[in-house]
Every structure is written in C-alpha cells, then in structure tokens.
XYZ file of C-alpha atoms in Angstrom:
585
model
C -193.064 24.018 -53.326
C -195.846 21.493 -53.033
C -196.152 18.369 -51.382
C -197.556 15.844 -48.575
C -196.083 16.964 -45.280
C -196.876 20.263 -43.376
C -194.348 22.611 -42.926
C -194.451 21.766 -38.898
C -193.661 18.102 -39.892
C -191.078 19.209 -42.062
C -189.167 21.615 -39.385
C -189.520 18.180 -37.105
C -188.239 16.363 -39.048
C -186.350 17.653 -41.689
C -182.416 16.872 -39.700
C -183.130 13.593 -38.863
C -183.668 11.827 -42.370
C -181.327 10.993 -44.900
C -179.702 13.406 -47.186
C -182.015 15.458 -44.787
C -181.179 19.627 -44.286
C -180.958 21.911 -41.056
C -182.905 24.474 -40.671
C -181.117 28.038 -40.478
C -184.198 30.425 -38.246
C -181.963 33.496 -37.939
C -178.324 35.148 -36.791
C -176.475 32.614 -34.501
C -173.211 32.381 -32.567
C -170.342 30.669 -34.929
C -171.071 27.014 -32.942
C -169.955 24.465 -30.856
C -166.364 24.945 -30.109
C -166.004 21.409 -29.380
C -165.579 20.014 -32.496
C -161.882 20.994 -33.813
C -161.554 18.478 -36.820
C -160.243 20.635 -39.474
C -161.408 20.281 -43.138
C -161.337 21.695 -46.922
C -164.037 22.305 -49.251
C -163.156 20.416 -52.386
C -166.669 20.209 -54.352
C -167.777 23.902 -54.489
C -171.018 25.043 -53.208
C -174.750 24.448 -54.304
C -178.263 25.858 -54.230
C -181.205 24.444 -55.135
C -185.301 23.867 -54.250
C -186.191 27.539 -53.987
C -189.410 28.783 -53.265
C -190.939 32.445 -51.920
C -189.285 32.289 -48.340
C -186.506 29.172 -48.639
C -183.701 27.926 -50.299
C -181.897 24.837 -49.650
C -177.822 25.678 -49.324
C -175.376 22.926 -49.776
C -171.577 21.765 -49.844
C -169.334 18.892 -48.449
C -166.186 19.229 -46.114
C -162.811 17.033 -46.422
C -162.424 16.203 -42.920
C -158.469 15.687 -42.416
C -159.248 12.477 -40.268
C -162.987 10.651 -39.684
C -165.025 11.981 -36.693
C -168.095 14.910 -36.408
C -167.121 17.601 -38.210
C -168.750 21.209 -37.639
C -169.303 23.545 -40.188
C -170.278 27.674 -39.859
C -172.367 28.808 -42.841
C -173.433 32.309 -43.432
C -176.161 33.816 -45.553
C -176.105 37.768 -46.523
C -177.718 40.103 -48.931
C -174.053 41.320 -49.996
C -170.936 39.287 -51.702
C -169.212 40.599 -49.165
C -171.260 39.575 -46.246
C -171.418 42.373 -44.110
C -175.194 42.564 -43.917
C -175.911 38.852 -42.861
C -179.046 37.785 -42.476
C -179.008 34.059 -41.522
C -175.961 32.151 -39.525
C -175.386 28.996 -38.023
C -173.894 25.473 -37.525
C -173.969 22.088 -37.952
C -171.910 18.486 -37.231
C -171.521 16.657 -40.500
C -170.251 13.405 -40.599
C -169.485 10.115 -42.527
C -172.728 9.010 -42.143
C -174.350 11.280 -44.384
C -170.661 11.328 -46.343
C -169.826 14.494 -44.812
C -172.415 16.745 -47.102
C -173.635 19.866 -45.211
C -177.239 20.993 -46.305
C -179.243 23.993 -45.065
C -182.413 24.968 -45.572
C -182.505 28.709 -45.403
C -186.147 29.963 -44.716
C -188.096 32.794 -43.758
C -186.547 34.459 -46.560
C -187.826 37.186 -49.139
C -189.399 36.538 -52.239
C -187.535 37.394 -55.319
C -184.492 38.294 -53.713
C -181.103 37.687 -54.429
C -178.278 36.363 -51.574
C -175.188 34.843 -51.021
C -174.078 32.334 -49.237
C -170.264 30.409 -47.770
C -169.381 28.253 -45.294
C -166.515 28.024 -42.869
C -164.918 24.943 -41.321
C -161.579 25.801 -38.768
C -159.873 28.689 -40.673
C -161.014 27.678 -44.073
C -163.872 29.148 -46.193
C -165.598 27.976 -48.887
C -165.944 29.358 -52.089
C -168.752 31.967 -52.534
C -172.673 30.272 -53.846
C -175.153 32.882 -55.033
C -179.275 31.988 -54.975
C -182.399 33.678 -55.107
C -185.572 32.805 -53.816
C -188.860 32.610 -56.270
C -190.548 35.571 -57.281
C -194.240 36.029 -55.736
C -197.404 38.113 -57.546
C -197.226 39.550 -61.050
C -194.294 38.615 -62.618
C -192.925 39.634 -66.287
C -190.406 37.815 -66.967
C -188.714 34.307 -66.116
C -185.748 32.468 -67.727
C -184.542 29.134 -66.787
C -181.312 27.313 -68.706
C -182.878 23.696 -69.031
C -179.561 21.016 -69.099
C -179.160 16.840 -69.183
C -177.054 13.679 -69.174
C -173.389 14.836 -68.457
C -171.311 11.590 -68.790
C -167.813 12.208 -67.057
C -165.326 10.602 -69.195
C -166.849 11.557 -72.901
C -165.717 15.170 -72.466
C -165.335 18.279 -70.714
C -168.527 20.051 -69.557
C -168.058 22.847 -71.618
C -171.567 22.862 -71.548
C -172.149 23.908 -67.719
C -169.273 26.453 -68.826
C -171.513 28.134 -71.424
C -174.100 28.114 -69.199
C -172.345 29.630 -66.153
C -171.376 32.670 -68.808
C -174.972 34.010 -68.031
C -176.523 36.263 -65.632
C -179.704 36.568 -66.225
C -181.104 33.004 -64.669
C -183.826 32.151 -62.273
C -182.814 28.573 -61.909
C -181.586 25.506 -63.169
C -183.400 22.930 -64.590
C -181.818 19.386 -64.475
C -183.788 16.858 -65.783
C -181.588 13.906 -64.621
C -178.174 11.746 -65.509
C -176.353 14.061 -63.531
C -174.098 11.217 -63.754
C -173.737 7.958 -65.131
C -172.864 4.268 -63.361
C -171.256 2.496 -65.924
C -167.306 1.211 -65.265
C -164.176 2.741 -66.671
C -163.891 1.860 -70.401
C -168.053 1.754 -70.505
C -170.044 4.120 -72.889
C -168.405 7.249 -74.442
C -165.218 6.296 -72.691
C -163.471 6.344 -75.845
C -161.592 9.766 -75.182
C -161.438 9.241 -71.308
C -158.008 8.461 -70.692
C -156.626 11.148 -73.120
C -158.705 13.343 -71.652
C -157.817 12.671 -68.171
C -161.599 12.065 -66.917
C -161.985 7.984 -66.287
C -164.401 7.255 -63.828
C -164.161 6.734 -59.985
C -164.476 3.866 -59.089
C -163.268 2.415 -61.510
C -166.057 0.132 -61.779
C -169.852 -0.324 -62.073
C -171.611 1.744 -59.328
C -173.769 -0.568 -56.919
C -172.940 0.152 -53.225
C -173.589 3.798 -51.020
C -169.624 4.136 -51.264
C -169.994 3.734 -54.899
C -172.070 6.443 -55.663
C -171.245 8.242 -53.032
C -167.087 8.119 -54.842
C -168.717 8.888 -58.283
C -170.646 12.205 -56.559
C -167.704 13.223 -55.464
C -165.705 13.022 -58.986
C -168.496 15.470 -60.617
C -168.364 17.681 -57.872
C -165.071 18.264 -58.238
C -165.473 19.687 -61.763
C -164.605 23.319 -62.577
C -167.412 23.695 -64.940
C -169.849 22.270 -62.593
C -168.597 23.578 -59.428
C -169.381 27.462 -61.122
C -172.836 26.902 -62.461
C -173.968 25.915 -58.975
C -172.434 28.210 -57.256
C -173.920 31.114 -59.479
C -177.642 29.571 -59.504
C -179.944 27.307 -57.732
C -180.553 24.373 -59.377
C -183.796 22.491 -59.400
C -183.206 18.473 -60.596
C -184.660 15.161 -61.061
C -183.419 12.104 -61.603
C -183.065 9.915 -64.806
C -182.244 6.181 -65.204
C -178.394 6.384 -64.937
C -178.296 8.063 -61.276
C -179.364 4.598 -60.966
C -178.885 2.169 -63.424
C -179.416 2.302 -67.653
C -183.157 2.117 -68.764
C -184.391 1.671 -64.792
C -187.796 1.067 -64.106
C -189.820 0.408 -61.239
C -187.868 -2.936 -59.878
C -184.961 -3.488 -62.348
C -183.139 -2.107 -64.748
C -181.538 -3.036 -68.239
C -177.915 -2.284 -66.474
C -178.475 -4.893 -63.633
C -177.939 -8.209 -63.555
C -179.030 -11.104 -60.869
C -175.471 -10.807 -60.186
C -175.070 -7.860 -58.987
C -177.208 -8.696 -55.955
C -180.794 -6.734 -54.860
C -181.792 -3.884 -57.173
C -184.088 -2.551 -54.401
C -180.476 -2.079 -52.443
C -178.839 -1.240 -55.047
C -182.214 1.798 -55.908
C -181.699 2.748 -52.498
C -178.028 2.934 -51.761
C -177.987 5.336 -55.289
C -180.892 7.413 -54.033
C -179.577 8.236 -50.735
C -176.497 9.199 -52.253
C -178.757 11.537 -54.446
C -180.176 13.133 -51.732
C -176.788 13.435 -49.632
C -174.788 15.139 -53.179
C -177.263 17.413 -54.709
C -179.399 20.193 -53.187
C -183.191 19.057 -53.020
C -184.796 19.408 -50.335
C -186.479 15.888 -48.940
C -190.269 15.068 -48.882
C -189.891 14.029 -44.988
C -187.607 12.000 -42.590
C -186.092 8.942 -44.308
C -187.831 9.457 -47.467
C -185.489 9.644 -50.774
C -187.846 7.806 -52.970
C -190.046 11.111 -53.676
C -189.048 13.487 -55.887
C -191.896 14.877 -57.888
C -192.791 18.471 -56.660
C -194.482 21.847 -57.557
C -192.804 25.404 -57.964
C -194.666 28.805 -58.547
C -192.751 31.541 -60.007
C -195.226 34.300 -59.141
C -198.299 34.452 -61.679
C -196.424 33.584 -64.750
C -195.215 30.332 -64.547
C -195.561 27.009 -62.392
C -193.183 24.294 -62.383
C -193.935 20.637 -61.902
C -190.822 18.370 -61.777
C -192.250 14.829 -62.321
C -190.384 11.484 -61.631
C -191.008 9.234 -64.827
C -188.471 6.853 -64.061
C -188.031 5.110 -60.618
C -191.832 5.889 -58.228
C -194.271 4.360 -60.724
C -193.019 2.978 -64.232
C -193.854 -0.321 -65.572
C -190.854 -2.210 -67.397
C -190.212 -0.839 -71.044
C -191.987 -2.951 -73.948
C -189.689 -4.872 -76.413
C -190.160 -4.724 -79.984
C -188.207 -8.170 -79.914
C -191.325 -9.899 -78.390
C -193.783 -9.022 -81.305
C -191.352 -10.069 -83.824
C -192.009 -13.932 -85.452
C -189.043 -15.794 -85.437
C -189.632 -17.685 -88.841
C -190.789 -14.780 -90.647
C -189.925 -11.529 -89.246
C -193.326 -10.288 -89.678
C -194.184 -7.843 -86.804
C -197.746 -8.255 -84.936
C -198.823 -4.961 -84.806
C -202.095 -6.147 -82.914
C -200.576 -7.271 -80.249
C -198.306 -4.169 -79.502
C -200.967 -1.734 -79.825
C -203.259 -3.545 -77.481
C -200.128 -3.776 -74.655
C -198.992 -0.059 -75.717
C -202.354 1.041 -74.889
C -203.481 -0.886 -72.323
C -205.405 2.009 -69.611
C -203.620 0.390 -66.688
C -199.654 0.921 -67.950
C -198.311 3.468 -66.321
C -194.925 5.837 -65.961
C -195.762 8.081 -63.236
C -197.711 5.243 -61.267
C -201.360 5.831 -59.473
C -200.321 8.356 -56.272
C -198.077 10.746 -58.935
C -200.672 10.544 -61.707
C -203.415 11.691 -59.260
C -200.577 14.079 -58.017
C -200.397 15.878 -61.063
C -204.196 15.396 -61.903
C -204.703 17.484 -58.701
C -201.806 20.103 -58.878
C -202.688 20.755 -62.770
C -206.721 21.680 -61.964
C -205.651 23.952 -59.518
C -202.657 25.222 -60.723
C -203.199 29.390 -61.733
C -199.612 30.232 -63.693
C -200.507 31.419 -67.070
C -198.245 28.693 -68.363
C -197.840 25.097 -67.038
C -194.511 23.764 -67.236
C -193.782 19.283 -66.918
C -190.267 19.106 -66.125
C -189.684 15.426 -66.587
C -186.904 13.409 -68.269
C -188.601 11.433 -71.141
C -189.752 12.968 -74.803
C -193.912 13.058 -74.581
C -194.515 14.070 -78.740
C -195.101 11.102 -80.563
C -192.074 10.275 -82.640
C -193.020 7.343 -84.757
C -190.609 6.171 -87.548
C -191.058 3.438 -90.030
C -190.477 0.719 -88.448
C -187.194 -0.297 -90.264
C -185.661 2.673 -89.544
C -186.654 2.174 -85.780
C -185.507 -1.086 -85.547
C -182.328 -0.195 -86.993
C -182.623 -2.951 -90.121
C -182.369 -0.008 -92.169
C -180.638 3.478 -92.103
C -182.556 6.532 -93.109
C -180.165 7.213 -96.370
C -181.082 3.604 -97.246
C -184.689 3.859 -96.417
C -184.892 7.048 -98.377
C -183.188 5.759 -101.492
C -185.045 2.556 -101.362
C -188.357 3.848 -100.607
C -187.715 6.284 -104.207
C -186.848 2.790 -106.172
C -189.778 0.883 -104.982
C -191.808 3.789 -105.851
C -190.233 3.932 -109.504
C -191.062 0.237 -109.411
C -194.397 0.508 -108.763
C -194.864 3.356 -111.594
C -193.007 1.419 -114.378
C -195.264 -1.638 -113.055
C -198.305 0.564 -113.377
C -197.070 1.481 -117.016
C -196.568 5.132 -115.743
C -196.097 7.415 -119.421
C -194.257 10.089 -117.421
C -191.351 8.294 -116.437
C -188.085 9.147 -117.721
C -185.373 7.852 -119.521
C -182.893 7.992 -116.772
C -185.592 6.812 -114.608
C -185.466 3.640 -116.587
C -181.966 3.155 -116.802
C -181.822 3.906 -112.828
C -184.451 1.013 -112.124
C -182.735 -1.585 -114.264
C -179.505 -0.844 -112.912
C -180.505 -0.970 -109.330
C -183.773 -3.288 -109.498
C -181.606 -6.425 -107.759
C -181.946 -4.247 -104.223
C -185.578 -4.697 -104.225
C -185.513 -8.165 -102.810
C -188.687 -9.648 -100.818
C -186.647 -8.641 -98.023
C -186.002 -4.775 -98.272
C -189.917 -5.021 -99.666
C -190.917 -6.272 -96.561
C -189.440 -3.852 -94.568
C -190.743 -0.549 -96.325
C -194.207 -1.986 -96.058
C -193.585 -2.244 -91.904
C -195.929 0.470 -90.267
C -194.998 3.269 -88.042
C -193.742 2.688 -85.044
C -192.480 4.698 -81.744
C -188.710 4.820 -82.517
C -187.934 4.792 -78.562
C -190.159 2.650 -76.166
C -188.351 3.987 -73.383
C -189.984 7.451 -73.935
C -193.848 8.302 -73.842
C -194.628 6.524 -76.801
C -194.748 3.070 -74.636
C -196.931 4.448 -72.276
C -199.554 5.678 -74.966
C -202.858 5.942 -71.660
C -201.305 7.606 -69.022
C -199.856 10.085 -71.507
C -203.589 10.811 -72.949
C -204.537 11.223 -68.966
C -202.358 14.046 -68.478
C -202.835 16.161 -72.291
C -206.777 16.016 -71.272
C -206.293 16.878 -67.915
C -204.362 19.731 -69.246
C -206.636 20.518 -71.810
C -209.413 20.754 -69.493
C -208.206 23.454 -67.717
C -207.249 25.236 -70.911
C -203.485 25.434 -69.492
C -200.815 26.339 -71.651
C -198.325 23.327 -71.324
C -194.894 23.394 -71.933
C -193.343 19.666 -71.652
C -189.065 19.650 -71.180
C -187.844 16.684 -71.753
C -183.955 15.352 -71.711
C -182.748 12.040 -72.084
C -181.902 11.551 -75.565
C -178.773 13.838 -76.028
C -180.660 15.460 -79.203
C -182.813 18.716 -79.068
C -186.270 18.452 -80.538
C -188.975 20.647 -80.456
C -192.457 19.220 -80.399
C -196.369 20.048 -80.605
C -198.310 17.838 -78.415
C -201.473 16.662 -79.921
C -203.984 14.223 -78.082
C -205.108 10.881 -80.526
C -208.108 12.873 -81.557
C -205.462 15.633 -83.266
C -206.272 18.378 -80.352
C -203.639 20.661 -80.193
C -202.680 20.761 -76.545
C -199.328 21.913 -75.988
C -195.585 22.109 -77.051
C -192.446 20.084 -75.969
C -188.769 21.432 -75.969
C -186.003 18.727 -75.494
C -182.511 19.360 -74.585
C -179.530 18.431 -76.027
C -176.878 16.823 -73.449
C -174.046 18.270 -71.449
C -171.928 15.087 -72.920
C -173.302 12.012 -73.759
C -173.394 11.500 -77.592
C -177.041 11.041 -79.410
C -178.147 9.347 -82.176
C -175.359 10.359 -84.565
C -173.590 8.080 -81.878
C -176.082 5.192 -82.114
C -176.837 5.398 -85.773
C -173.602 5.917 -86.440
C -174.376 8.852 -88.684
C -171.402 10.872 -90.717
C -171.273 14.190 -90.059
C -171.428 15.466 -93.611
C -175.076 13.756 -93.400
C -176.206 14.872 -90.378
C -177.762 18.222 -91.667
C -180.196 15.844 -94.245
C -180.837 13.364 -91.753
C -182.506 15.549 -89.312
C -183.926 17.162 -92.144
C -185.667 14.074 -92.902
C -186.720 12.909 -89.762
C -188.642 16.318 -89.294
C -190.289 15.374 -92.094
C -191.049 11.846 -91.104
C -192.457 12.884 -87.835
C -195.895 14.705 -88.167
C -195.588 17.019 -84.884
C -191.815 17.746 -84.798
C -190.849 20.888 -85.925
C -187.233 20.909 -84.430
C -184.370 17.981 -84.690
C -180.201 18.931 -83.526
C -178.454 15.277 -84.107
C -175.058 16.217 -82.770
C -174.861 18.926 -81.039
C -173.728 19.012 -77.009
C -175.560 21.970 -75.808
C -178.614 23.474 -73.361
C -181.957 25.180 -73.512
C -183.005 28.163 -72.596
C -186.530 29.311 -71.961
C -187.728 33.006 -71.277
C -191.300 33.240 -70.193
C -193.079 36.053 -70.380
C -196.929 36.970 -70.371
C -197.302 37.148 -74.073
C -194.636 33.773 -75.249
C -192.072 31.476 -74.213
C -189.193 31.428 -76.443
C -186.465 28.398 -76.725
C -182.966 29.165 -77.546
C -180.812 25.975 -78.251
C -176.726 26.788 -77.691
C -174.237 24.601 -78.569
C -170.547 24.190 -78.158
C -168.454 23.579 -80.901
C -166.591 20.494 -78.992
C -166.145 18.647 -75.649
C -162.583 17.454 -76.140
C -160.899 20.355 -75.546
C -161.622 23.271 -72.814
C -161.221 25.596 -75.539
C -164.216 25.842 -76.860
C -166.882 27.869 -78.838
C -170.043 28.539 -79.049
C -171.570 26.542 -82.393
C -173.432 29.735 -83.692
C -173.821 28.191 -86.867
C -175.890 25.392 -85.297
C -177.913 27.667 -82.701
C -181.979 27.134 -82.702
C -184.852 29.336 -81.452
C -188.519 29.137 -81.513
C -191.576 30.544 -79.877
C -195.159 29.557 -78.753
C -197.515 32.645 -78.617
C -200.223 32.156 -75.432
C -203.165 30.574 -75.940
C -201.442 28.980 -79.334
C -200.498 25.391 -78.858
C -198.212 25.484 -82.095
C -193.702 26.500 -82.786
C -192.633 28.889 -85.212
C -188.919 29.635 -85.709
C -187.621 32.695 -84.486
C-alpha cells in the first residue's frame, strides 16, 4: 500500500490514533491476566487493507459491563490453528467502541491464513485473508459491491457473493450504510421485513454511527463475506450524509448543528467499524491509497467524495424563471471551469504521481462516482419528461416536420397518426425536445468535466490500461472512456447495489418496460455499451495478462432470504489489452 508516512512512523504510531490498529510482530503469551471483563463476539470478524507482508484483522467484543476489555487473537496457516504464526493481545475499550484491530505484518506474499480471537472462554468465529500476491502474477479476481441500505432488503447480495472461493479481495466502493431515520428511503418493506434502522433516527453523533455500525455488523450475510475475504473499501456520501461534499451535504441542515462534527464523529466511527488500516495517528480524513497485486494489476482506491470535492452544480440555477429556457453558456463555462475539482489539489497530484510510476499492466480507479459521460436530453434528465414519452414524442415531431416539409413518402397511417395526436405537440413539449444534452447526474463526473480530463491524459500518457469501477447509482453500466478530443482511453464497469433501488426507483419505471428503457438509454448515450435498471447484484472482475472480463450477477429478490440467482438477467463483457473498447462475452 502507498502513502505519506514511513513504515517507522506508522509502527509509532499506528495504536495511538483513532480507529488506529496494534501491531502483531510474532508468537506471544495469551496477555495480561489482569483484565477479567468477560465478553461475546456479536459482529463476526473482518479483514481488510492487504498488501505483500500485512493484513489488517478486525472484530468487536460485547463487554458484559463497561471497563478495558482484553482480547487474545491468533493468526495460523491452518483452520485449525495448530501451526500459528502470529499471537497476541490487546485492551479494547469504549473509547474506540470496543472494536479490536490488528495489523498482522511481516507476513508472506500470496499466502492464505486464518485468523480468531478469544476474550475469557469465548472465541470468535473463524476470518480467513490472504496477503497480495508479489512478481508475475496470472490471474486476479476481485467481486466489486455498493450501497447496501439496511431496511430495503436482505443482503442476499453479500450472500451470493460469499458462495465463492475463488476471491482476492473485496472491493467496496462506499454506502456501506446509510444515515437516514426509520421510515426514510427504501423503508417501505422495513418493518415487514424486520430490518428498521438503529437508531431510530437520523445519524449525527459518534454514538449514532457508532449504533448503526453495529446493526450491519450484525448481519448474517455480511458477517460471512468478511469473514471469508479481506475487504478493501472507501467511503461514499451516505457513511456521512446524502450527496456530501467537501463542507456540507444535501442531508444536513443548519439544524442539525456543525457538519465538520458531524464529518468527523461519522469518520471515526468508519475507521473504528471497518478494517482499513489508518494513514497515521489521529488521521481518519485520508482514505485514498495504492495496492499492487504483483505485476498484473494495481489498485488505486480514490476518495471522490469528502477530501477535495467542490459542492454539486444545480441545474435549477441555469433555469429562467419566466421562460424555462436553460442557459447552456453559463453551465458549460462553471462545468468546465480548470479549477473545480472532486479529488481536490494534494489527491489529484496523488494520483498524477502514483499513475506515472505505476508498472501493473492494468491500472485500476476504484472510486465511487460513474466517470463515462452519460448525457441525456435534457428533458429526460430533468425529469419533465419520461423516456417512453420522449421517445413517442420525439417520432411525432419528426412526422411533423416531414408532413411540414411535404414529405411524398409518408404514409397513410402516418397521416391519420399525426392528426389524431397533433394536439401533444404544444410549444411546450416543443421546447423541451429542442433542450440539448445534458449530464443526467451532476453528482457524478460529468460536473467535474477538468479534473476528469486531468486524470484520462495523465493516464493516457503513460499508455496505461485503465479500468474505472464506479458504484453509487444502484444500476450496472459498462462504459468506454473517451477524452473531449474522442481518444479512446479506457473502460468503466459500474456496479449494481447490494440494496438500494436505482433508477427504476426514481423514474418510477414498470417493470414490463424496463428491458426497452435501458435499451434506449444505451442508445442515447454514445460510450455506454452496458445498462441493468433493476437489478440488486455485484461485479466481478478477473484479470489476467491478456483481458479483464466483467461478470454482472444478480439476485432474483431482496425481500425474501430465499433467493436466486437472476440468470436470465446476468451480463459479461471483456476489454482485450492494449484495446480501450467492451465487447459482450
């Protein structure tokens, strides 16, 4: 893993920060004997951050009454851990919410090991993790998952996922959870379900979080898939707040007190509930990092949300109020202007930096935001229009215009079609077809048109092959990333969510359309070569010297632990090396 501090300053100070792990050198005695407080493990077992030599190892005790609470944890080579090869102890407490985190090192590359702890007389359940391959390496497969929102369903999704055993790693490329109160988005189910939120209200405060943590943790699904793989994670928006952005969010209100507070009680909890390992002492505002699995592939997990982002452009503010009309001039100077910025100055450079020097045959962004450019027209965008409508009115303006133009070839039932439906052509509806183009989600790359040019040159001119995940839309898309000049540069594969619905949700799409409707917005969108507008699923992608493929898997529902997997609705493609382009498997 790259980053700022030395690996002396990080053994210094690694167990004094917050959310901060140990560091596990070797076989040690079973610990202090002076701590008796006895306690459960009730949230499973993690692993995440690996690289050659470490790992970071995680879980949280259930002290039976407040105090220091010391927890054994052993690491072996064997389920059955008779051929240890790291022990030791530590005092957990409430002050870091009684989360235990390790970071195993001195390690071996590309190995395999497992991994419990012990606290009194009881044991935790078992965690298996491997550390990153080093050197030539064929083959690497990562399941690539996003935005699991408690109370709309089950996470059949982790489920699916946890059915596999041929991972590296997890990818998780933020809303681990969400902040909203009980009855909030997708709650509809919740109650039926038995999965309302704790607390039962908005998350602001470190006991907030800290309660909601806990819920997810708790889950079946969850608790298996880390505890068969290490995961590596970023954050979105809702580990904070909806839509957050450098200082505020759309989710907080002046009322709700500081959102600097409120940024920093969520992060800590972050760092405290998942297994990352911190930057340096105190410091849970960096998260973007560097992973190398051997020659084939390195990993850059970027934060696009919280260390650098300017607030989100409104559509609203280029609107006139008298007559709708939509200054395009204006937006495309702001969208463009060289100094807005996602990742902010020290992460851009970051990357800048990482990317020139970086030597993995392919170059992998794992950030949270789509990067293709996904402009609409702008009624369908704006949501004045729905595609069926702009599709059937777009064909009747067109037969307008012909029988206007005194077009021979039109038909008779053309004719009779036009006069019968000529009324819905109103200055209106004409006004709207006639709107240009426009990014359908400012929240995404598309509002931050520079900084995005910055990195696909950078990239170009060191002739990587990128590969750009992206979450945060609850659809799957797959992408090819082209510069403004029409350079092919790379290729972008979005995952579906664990949960949270997507635009059939927003659009409020029926689901004997859906199938048409992503048809069509393929077609609208030059680059995209991939659209799933209902589907609750993950990605997988297998690397290997010649290709990385992308296999979309669905389940067939969330409201019910019996599930399926949605075969029918399954998606795979392929980029070829040194081709910047999908084809369909």
């Amino acid at each position: 893993m790259t980053h700022n501090v030395s690996r002396r300053d990080f053994l210094a100070m690694s167990a004094k920060g917050v959310g901060a792990a140990v560091i596990s050198y070797g076989l040690m005695g079973c610990g202090s004997e002076e701590k008796k407080i006895p306690g459960e493990f009730l949230h499973g077992v993690a692993s995440g951050d690996p690289t050659h030599k470490e790992v970071i190892l995680w879980t949280r005790v259930t002290p039976e009454y407040d105090g220091d609470v010391s927890v054994y944890w052993e690491l072996a080579t064997d389920d059955t851990f008779s051929s240890l090869v790291q022990t030791g102890s530590m005092l957990t407490n409430i002050g870091r919410d009684y989360t235990v985190k390790v970071d195993a090192i001195q390690l071996e590359a590309g190995k395999q090991y497992f991994y419990r702890f012990k606290c009194g007389d009881n044991l935790s359940p078992v965690g298996k993790t491997r550390t990153l391959p080093e050197g030539a390496v064929t083959s690497v497969k990562l399941a690539v998952l996003s935005c699991a929102n408690f109370p709309a369903g089950y996470f059949n999704v982790y489920e699916l996922a946890a059915q596999r055993d041929d991972l590296d790693a997890v990818v998780h490329l933020g809303d681990y959870l969400y902040e909203y109160a009980r009855g909030g988005y997708a709650s509809e189910n919740a109650a039926s379900l038995g999965r309302e939120v704790l607390p039962a209200h908005e998350l602001i405060s470190l006991t907030d979080y800290r309660s909601r943590y806990g819920q997810y943790h708790q889950d079946a699904s969850l608790q298996k898939l880390h505890a068969k793989v290490p995961f590596i994670t970023v954050w979105d928006d809702h580990e904070v707040a909806n839509d957050a952005w450098r200082e505020g969010a759309e989710n907080h209100q002046a009322a709700e007190g500081d959102f600097d507070l409120r940024k920093q009680s969520a992060l800590q909890a972050y760092f405290e509930w998942l297994p990352i390992r911190p930057w340096r002492e105190g410091n849970h505002e960096d998260i973007y990092r560097s992973f190398s699995f051997g020659d084939l592939v390195d990993l850059h997990m970027l934060d696009t949300r919280l260390v650098g982002r300017d607030k989100q452009l409104d559509y609203a503010s280029y609107m006139d109020p008298n007559s709708g009309a939509f200054n395009d001039k204006a937006f495309k100077a702001d969208v463009t202007w060289p100094y807005r910025t996602m990742l902010g100055q020290t992460q851009l450079e970051w990357l800048q930096g990482t990317l020139l020097q970086a030597t993995g045959k392919w170059q992998v962004l794992g950030q949270q935001v789509l990067m293709g450019q996904m402009s609409l027209p702008a009624a369908i965008a704006m949501q004045t229009l729905s595609i069926p409508e702009f599709a059937e009115l777009g064909a009747l303006a067109q037969l307008a215009g012909r029988a206007q133009a005194g077009d021979p070839s039109l038909t008779a039932d053309e004719l009779t079609y036009l006069q019968a439906n000529q009324g819905k052509l109103t200055p209106e509806v004409l006004a709207q077809l006639q709107l240009p183009a426009i990014p359908y989600n400012l929240d995404a790359w598309d509002g931050y048109f520079y900084e995005r040019e910055v990195i696909l040159s950078t990239a170009k001119s060191a002739n990587h092959n990128l590969v750009v995940l992206a979450g945060d839309t609850h659809n799957a898309w797959a992408n090819e990333l082209k510069d403004y000049k029409g350079n092919a540069i790379g290729v972008e594969f979005a995952t579906s969510s664990v949960s949270s619905p997507g635009l059939e949700y927003y659009l409020n799409i029926p689901l004997e359309q859906i199938p048409a409707t992503e048809a069509a917005i393929v077609g609208m969108v030059e680059h995209l070569k991939y659209a799933n507008l209902k589907d609750r699923g993950y990605m997988m992608l297998s690397f290997t010297p010649e290709e990385v493929r992308s296999d979309w898997f669905f389940v067939d529902s969330i409201l019910s632990k019996d599930f399926n997997l949605a075969s029918d609705r399954n998606y795979s493609a392929v980029t070829k090396i040194g081709v910047p382009s999908i084809a369909p498997v």
